[in-house]
Short mmCIF file of N, CA and C in Angstrom, two decimals:
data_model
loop_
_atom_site.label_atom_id
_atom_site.label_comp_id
_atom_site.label_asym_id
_atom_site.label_seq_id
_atom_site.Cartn_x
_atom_site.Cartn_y
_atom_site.Cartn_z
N UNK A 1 0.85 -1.18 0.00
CA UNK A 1 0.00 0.00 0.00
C UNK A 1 0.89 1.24 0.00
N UNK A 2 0.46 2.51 -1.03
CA UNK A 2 1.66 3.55 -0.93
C UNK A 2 0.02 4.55 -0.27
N UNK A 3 0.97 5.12 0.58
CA UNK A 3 0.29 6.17 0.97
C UNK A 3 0.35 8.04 1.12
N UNK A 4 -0.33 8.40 0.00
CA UNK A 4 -0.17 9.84 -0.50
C UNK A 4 -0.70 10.72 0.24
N UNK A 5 0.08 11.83 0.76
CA UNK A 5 -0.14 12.89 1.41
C UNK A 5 -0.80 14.12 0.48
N UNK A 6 -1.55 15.14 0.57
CA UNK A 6 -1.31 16.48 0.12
C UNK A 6 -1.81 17.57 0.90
N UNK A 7 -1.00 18.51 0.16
CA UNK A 7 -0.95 20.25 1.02
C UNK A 7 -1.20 20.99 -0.05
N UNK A 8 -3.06 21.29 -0.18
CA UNK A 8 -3.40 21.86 -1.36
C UNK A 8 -2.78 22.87 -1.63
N UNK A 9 -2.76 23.58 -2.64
CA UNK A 9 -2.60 24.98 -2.50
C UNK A 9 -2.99 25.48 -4.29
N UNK A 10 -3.29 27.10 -4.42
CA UNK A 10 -3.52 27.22 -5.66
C UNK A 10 -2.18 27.08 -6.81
N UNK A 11 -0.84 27.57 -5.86
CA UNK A 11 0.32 28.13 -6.22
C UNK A 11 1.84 27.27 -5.37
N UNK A 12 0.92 26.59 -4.78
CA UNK A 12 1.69 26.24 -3.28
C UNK A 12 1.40 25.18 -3.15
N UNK A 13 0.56 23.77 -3.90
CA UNK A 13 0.19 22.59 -3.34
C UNK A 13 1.61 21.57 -3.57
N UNK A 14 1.61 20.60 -2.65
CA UNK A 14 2.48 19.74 -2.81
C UNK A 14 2.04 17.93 -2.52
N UNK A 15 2.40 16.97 -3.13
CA UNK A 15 2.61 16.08 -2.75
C UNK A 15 3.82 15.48 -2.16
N UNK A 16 3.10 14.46 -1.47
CA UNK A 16 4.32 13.54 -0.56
C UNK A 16 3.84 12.13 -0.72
N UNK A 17 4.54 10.76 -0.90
CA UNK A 17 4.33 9.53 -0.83
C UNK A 17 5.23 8.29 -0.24
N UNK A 18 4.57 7.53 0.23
CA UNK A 18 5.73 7.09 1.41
C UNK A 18 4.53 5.36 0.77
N UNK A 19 5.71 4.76 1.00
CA UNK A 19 5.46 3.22 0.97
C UNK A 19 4.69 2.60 2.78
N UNK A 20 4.21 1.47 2.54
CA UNK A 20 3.56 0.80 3.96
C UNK A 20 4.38 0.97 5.35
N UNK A 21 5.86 0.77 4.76
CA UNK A 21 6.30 1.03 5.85
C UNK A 21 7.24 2.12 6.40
N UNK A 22 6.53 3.26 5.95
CA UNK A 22 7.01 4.69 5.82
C UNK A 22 8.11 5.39 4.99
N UNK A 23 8.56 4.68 3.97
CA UNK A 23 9.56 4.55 3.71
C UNK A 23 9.19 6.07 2.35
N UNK A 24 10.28 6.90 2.48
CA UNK A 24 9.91 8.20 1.43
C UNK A 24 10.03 7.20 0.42
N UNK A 25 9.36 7.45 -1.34
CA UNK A 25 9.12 7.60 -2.39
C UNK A 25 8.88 8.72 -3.72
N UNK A 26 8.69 9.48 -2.70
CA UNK A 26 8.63 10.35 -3.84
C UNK A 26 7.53 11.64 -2.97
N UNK A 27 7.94 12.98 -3.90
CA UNK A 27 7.54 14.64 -3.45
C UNK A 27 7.56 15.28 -4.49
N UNK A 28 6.33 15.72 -4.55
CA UNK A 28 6.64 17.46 -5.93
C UNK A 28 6.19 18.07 -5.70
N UNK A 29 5.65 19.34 -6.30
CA UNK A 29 5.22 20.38 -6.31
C UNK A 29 4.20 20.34 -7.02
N UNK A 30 2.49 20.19 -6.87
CA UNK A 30 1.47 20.23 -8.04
C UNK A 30 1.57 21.43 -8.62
N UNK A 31 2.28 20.68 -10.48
CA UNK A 31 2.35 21.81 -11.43
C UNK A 31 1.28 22.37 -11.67
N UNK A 32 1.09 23.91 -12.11
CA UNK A 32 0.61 24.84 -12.49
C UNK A 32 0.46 25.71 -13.61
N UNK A 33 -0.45 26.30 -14.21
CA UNK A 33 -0.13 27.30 -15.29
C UNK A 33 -1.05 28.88 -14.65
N UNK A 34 -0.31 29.52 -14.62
CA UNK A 34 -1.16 30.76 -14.61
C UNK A 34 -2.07 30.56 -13.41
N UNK A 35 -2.07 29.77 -12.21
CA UNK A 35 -2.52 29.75 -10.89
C UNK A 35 -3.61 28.71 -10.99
N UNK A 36 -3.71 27.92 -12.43
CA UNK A 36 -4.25 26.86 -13.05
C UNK A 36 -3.53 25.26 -12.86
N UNK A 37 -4.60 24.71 -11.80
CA UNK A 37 -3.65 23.29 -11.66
C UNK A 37 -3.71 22.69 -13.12
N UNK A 38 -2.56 22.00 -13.48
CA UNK A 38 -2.58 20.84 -14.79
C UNK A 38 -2.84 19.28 -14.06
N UNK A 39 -4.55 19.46 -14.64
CA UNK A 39 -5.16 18.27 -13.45
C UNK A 39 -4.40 16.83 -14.89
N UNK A 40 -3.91 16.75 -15.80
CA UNK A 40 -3.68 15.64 -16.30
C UNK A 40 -2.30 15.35 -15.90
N UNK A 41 -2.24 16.58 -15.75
CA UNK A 41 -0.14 16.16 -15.54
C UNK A 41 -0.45 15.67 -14.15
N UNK A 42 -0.96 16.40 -12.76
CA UNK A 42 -1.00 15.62 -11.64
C UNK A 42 -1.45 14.59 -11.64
N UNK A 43 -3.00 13.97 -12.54
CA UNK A 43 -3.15 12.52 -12.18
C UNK A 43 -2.25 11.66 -12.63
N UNK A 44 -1.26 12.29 -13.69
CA UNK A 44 -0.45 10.91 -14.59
C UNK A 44 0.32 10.88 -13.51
N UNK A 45 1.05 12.01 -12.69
CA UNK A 45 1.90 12.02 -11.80
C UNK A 45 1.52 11.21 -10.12
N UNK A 46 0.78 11.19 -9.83
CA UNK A 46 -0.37 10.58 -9.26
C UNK A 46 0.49 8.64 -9.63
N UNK A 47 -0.77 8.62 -10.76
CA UNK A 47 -0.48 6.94 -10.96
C UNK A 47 0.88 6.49 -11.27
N UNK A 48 1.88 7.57 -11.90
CA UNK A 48 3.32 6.79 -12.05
C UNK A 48 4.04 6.06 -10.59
N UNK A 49 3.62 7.48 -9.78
CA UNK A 49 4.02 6.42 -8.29
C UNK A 49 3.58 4.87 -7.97
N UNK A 50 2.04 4.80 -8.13
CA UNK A 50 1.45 3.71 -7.51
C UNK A 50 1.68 2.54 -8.32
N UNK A 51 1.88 1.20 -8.03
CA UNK A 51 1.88 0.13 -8.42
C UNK A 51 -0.13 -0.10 -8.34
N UNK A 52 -0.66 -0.47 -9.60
CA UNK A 52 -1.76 -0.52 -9.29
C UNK A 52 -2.00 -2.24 -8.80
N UNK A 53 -1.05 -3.10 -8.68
CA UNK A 53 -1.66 -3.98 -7.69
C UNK A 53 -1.96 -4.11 -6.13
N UNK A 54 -0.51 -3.02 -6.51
CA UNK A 54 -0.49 -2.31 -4.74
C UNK A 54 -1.55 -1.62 -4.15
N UNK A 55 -1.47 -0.53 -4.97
CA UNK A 55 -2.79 0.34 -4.37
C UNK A 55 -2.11 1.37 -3.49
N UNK A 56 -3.25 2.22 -3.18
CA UNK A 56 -2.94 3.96 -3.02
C UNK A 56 -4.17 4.21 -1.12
N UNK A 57 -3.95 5.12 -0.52
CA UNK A 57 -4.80 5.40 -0.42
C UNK A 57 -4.00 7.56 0.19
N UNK A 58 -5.15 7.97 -0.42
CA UNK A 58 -4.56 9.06 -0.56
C UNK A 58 -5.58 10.18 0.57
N UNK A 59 -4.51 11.14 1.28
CA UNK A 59 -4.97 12.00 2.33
C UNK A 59 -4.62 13.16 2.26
N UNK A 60 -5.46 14.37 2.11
CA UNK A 60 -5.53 15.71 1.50
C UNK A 60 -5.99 16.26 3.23
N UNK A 61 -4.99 17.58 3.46
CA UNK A 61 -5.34 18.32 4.35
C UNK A 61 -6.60 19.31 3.78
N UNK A 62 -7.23 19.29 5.01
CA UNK A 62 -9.02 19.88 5.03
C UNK A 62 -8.23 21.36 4.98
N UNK A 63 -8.85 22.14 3.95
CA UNK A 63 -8.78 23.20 3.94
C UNK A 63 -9.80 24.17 4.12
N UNK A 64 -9.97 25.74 4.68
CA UNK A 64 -10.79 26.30 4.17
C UNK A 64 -10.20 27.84 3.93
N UNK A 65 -10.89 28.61 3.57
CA UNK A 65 -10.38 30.24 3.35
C UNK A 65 -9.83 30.90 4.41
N UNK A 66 -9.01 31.58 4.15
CA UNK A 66 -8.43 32.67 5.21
C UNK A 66 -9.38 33.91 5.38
N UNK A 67 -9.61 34.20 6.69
CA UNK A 67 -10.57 35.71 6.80
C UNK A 67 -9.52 36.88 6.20
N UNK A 68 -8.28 37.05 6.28
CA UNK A 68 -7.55 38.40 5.27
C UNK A 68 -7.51 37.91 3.48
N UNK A 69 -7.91 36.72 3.53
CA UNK A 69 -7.86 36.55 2.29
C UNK A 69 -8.55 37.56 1.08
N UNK A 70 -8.17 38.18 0.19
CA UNK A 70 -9.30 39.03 -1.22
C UNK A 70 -10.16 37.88 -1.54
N UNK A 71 -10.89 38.66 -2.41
CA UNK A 71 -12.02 37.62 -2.75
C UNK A 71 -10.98 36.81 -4.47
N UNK A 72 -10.48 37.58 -4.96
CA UNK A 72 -9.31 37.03 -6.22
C UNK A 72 -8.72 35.83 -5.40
N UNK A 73 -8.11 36.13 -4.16
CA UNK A 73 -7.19 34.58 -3.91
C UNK A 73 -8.04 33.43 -3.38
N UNK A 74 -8.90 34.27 -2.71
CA UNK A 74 -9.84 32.84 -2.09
C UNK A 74 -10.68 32.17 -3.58
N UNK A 75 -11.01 32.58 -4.14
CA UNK A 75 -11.38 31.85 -5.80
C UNK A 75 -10.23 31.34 -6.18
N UNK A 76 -9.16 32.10 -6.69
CA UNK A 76 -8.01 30.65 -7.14
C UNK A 76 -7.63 29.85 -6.17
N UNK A 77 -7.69 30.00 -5.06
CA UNK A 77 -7.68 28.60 -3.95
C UNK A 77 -8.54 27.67 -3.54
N UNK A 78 -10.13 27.95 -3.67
CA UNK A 78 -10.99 27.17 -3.66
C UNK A 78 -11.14 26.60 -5.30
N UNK A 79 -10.79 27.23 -6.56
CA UNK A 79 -10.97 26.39 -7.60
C UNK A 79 -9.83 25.57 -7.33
N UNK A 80 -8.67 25.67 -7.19
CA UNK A 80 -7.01 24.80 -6.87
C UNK A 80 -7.80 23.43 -6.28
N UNK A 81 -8.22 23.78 -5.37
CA UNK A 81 -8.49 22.86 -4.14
C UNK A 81 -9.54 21.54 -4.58
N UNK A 82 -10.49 22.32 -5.08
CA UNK A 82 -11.64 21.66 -5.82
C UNK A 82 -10.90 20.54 -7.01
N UNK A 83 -9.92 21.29 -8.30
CA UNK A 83 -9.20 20.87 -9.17
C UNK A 83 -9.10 19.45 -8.39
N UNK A 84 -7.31 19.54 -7.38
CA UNK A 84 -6.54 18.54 -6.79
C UNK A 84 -7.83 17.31 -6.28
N UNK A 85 -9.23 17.85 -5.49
CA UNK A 85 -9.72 16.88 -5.10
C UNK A 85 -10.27 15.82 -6.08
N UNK A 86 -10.64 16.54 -6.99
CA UNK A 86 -11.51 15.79 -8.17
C UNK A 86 -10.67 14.63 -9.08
N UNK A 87 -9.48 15.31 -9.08
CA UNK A 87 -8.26 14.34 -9.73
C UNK A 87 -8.11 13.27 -8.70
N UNK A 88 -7.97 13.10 -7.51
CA UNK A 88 -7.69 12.26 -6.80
C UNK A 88 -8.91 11.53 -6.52
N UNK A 89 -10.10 11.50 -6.68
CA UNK A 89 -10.97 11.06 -7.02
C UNK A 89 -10.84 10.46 -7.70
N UNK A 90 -10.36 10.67 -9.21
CA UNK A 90 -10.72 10.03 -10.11
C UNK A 90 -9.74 8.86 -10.04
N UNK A 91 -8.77 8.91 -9.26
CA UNK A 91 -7.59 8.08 -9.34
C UNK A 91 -8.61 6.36 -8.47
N UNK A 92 -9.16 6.71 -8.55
CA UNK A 92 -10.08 5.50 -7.92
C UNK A 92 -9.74 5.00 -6.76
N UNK A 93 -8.76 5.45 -5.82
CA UNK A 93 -8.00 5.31 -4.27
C UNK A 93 -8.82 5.99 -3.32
N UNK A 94 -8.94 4.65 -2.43
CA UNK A 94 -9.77 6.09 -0.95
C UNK A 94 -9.42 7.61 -0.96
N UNK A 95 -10.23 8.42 -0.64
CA UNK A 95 -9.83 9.77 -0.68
C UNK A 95 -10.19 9.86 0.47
N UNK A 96 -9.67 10.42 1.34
CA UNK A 96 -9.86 11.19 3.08
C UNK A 96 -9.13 12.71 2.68
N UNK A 97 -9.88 13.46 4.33
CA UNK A 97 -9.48 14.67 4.31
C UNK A 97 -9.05 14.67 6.21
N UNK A 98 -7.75 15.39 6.37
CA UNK A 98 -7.79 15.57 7.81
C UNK A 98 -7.39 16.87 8.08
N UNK A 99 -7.89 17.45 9.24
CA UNK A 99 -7.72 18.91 9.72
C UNK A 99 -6.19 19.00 10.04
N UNK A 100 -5.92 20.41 9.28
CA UNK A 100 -4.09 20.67 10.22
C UNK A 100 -4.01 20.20 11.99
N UNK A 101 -5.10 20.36 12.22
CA UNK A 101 -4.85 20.52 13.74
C UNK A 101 -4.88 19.17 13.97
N UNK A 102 -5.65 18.16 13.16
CA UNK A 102 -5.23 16.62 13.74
C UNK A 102 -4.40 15.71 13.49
N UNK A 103 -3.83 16.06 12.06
CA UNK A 103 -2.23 15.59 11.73
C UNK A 103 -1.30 16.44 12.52
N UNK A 104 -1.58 17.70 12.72
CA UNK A 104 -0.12 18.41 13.36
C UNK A 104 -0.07 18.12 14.84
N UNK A 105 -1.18 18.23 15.45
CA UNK A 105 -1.52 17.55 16.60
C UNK A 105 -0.71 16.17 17.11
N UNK A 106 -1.21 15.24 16.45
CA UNK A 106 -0.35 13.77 16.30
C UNK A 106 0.99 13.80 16.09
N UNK A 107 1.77 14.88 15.58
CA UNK A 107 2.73 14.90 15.86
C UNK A 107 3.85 16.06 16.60
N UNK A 108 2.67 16.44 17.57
CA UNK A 108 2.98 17.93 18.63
C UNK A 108 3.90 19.02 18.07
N UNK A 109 3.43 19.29 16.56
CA UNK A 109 3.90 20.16 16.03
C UNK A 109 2.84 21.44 16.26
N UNK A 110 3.61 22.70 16.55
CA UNK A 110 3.28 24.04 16.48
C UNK A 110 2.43 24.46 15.01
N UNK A 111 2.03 25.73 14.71
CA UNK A 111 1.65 26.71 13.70
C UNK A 111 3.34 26.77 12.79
N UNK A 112 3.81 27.08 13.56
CA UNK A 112 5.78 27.28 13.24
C UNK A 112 6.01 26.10 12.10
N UNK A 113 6.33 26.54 10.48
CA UNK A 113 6.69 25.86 9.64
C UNK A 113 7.93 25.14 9.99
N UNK A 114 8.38 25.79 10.43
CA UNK A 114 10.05 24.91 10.31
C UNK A 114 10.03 24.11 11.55
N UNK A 115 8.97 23.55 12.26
CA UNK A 115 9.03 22.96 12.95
C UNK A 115 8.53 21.02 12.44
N UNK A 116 7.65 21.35 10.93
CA UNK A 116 7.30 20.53 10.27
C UNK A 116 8.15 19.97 9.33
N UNK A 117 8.72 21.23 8.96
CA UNK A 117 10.27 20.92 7.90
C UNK A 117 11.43 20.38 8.58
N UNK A 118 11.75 20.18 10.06
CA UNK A 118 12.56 19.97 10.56
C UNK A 118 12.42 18.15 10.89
N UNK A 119 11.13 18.29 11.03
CA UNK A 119 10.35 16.67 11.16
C UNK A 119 10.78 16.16 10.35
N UNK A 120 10.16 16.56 8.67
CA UNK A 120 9.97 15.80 7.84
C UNK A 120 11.93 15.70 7.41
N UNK A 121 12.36 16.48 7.46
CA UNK A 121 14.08 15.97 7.12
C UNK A 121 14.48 14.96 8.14
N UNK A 122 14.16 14.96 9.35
CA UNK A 122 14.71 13.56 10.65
C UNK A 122 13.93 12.17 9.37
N UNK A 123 12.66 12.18 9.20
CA UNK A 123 12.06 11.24 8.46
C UNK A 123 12.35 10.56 7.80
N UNK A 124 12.81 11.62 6.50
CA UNK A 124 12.31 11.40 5.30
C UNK A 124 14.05 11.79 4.64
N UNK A 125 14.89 11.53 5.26
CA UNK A 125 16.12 11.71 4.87
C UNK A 125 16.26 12.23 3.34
N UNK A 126 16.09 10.91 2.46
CA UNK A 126 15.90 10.83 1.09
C UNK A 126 15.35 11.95 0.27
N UNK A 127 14.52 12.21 1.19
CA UNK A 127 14.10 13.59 0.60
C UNK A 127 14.46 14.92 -0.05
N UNK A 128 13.87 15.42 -1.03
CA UNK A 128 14.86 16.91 -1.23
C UNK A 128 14.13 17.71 -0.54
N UNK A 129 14.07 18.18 0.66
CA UNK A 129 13.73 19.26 1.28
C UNK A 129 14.97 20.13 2.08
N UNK A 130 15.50 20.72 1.33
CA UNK A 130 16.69 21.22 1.87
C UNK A 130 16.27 23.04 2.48
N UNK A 131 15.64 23.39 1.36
CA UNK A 131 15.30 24.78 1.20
C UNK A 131 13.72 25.04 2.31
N UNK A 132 13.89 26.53 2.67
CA UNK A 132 12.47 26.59 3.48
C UNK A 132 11.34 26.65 2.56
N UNK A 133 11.42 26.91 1.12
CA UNK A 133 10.43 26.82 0.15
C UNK A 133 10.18 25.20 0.11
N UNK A 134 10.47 24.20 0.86
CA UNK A 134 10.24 22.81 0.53
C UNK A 134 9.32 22.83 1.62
N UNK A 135 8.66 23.46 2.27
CA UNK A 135 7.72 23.03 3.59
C UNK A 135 6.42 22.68 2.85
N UNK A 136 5.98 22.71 1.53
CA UNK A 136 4.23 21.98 1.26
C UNK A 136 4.91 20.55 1.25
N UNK A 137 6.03 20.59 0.43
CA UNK A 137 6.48 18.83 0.31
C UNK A 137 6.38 18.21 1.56
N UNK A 138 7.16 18.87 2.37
CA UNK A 138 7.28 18.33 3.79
C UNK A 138 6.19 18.02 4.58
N UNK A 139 5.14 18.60 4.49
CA UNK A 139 3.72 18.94 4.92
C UNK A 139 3.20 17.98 4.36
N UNK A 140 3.02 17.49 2.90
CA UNK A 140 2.94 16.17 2.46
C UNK A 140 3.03 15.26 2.57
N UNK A 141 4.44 15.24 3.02
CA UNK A 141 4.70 13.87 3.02
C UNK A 141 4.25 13.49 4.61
N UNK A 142 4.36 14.57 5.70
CA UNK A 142 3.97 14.46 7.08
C UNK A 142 2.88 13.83 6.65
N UNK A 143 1.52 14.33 6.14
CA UNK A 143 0.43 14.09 6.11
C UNK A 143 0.28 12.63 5.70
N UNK A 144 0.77 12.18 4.59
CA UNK A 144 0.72 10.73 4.05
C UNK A 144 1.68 10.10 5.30
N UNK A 145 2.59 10.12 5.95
CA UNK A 145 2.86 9.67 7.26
C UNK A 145 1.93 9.53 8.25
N UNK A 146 1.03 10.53 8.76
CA UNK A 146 0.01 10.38 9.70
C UNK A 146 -0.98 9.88 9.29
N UNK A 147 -1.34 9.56 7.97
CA UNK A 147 -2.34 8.49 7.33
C UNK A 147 -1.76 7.38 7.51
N UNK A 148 -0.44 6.66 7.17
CA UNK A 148 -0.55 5.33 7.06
C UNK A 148 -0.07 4.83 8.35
N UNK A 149 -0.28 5.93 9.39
CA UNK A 149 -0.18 5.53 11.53
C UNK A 149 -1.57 5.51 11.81
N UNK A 150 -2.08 6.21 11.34
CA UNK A 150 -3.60 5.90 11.84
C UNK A 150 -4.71 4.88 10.95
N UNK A 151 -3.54 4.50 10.27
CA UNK A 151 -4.58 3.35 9.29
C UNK A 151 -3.85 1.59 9.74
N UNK A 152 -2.82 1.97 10.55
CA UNK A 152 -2.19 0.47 10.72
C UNK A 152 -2.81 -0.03 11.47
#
């Protein structure tokens, strides 16, 4: 079973994927055009990971709008969001959603990014998260981590 993390975003989403027994596999960045997810490039990107005898089951942090948000960003983030879910849908793999506060929770992480980025490098060694611009990956792959602990 591979188990996929994500950290939507319109501009900012990332995946993370980790094998049964946590083991990193793979992180990107969901490509974009013009603040436009490319929902074919993510699902192909999507199934190249998974072995389809293996199987997927995939976990998207619950999002909702920011109150300083404009009404321009909260539309390209709720269409983003909408995009990523529908693709992962279609990927025919359980789809779940969990609140920041109950993955970050589970792992007594703060609001403080680099407290998640600091996690996910102890982890996920293999990983390229070197840079502080790597925290959605990291956030990812956390997330697909706290899915396949609360699914064992």
């Amino acid at each position: 079973m591979i188990f996929i993390g994500i950290d939507p975003g319109a501009v900012s989403g990332a995946l993370g994927a980790i094998d049964h027994e946590g083991n990193y596999l793979s992180a990107f960045d969901i490509e974009h055009k013009d603040k436009h997810i490319l929902a074919l490039v993510f699902k192909s990107r999507i199934l190249s990971i998974v072995d389809p005898k293996e199987g997927a089951e995939i976990c998207m942090e619950q999002v909702h709008a920011m109150p300083q948000q404009g009404i321009s960003s909260t539309w390209n983030f709720a269409r983003a969001v909408g995009v990523i879910s529908a693709v992962c849908e279609l990927t025919n793999y359980p789809f779940s959603l969990v609140s920041p506060q109950k993955w970050k929770g589970y792992f007594g992480l703060s609001a403080d990014k680099n407290e998640a980025l600091d996690l996910a490098r102890k982890l996920f060694p293999k990983a390229s998260l070197k840079l502080k611009k790597d925290i959605n990956r990291a956030e990812a792959l956390l997330i697909a981590e706290y899915w396949r602990q609360a699914n064992a």
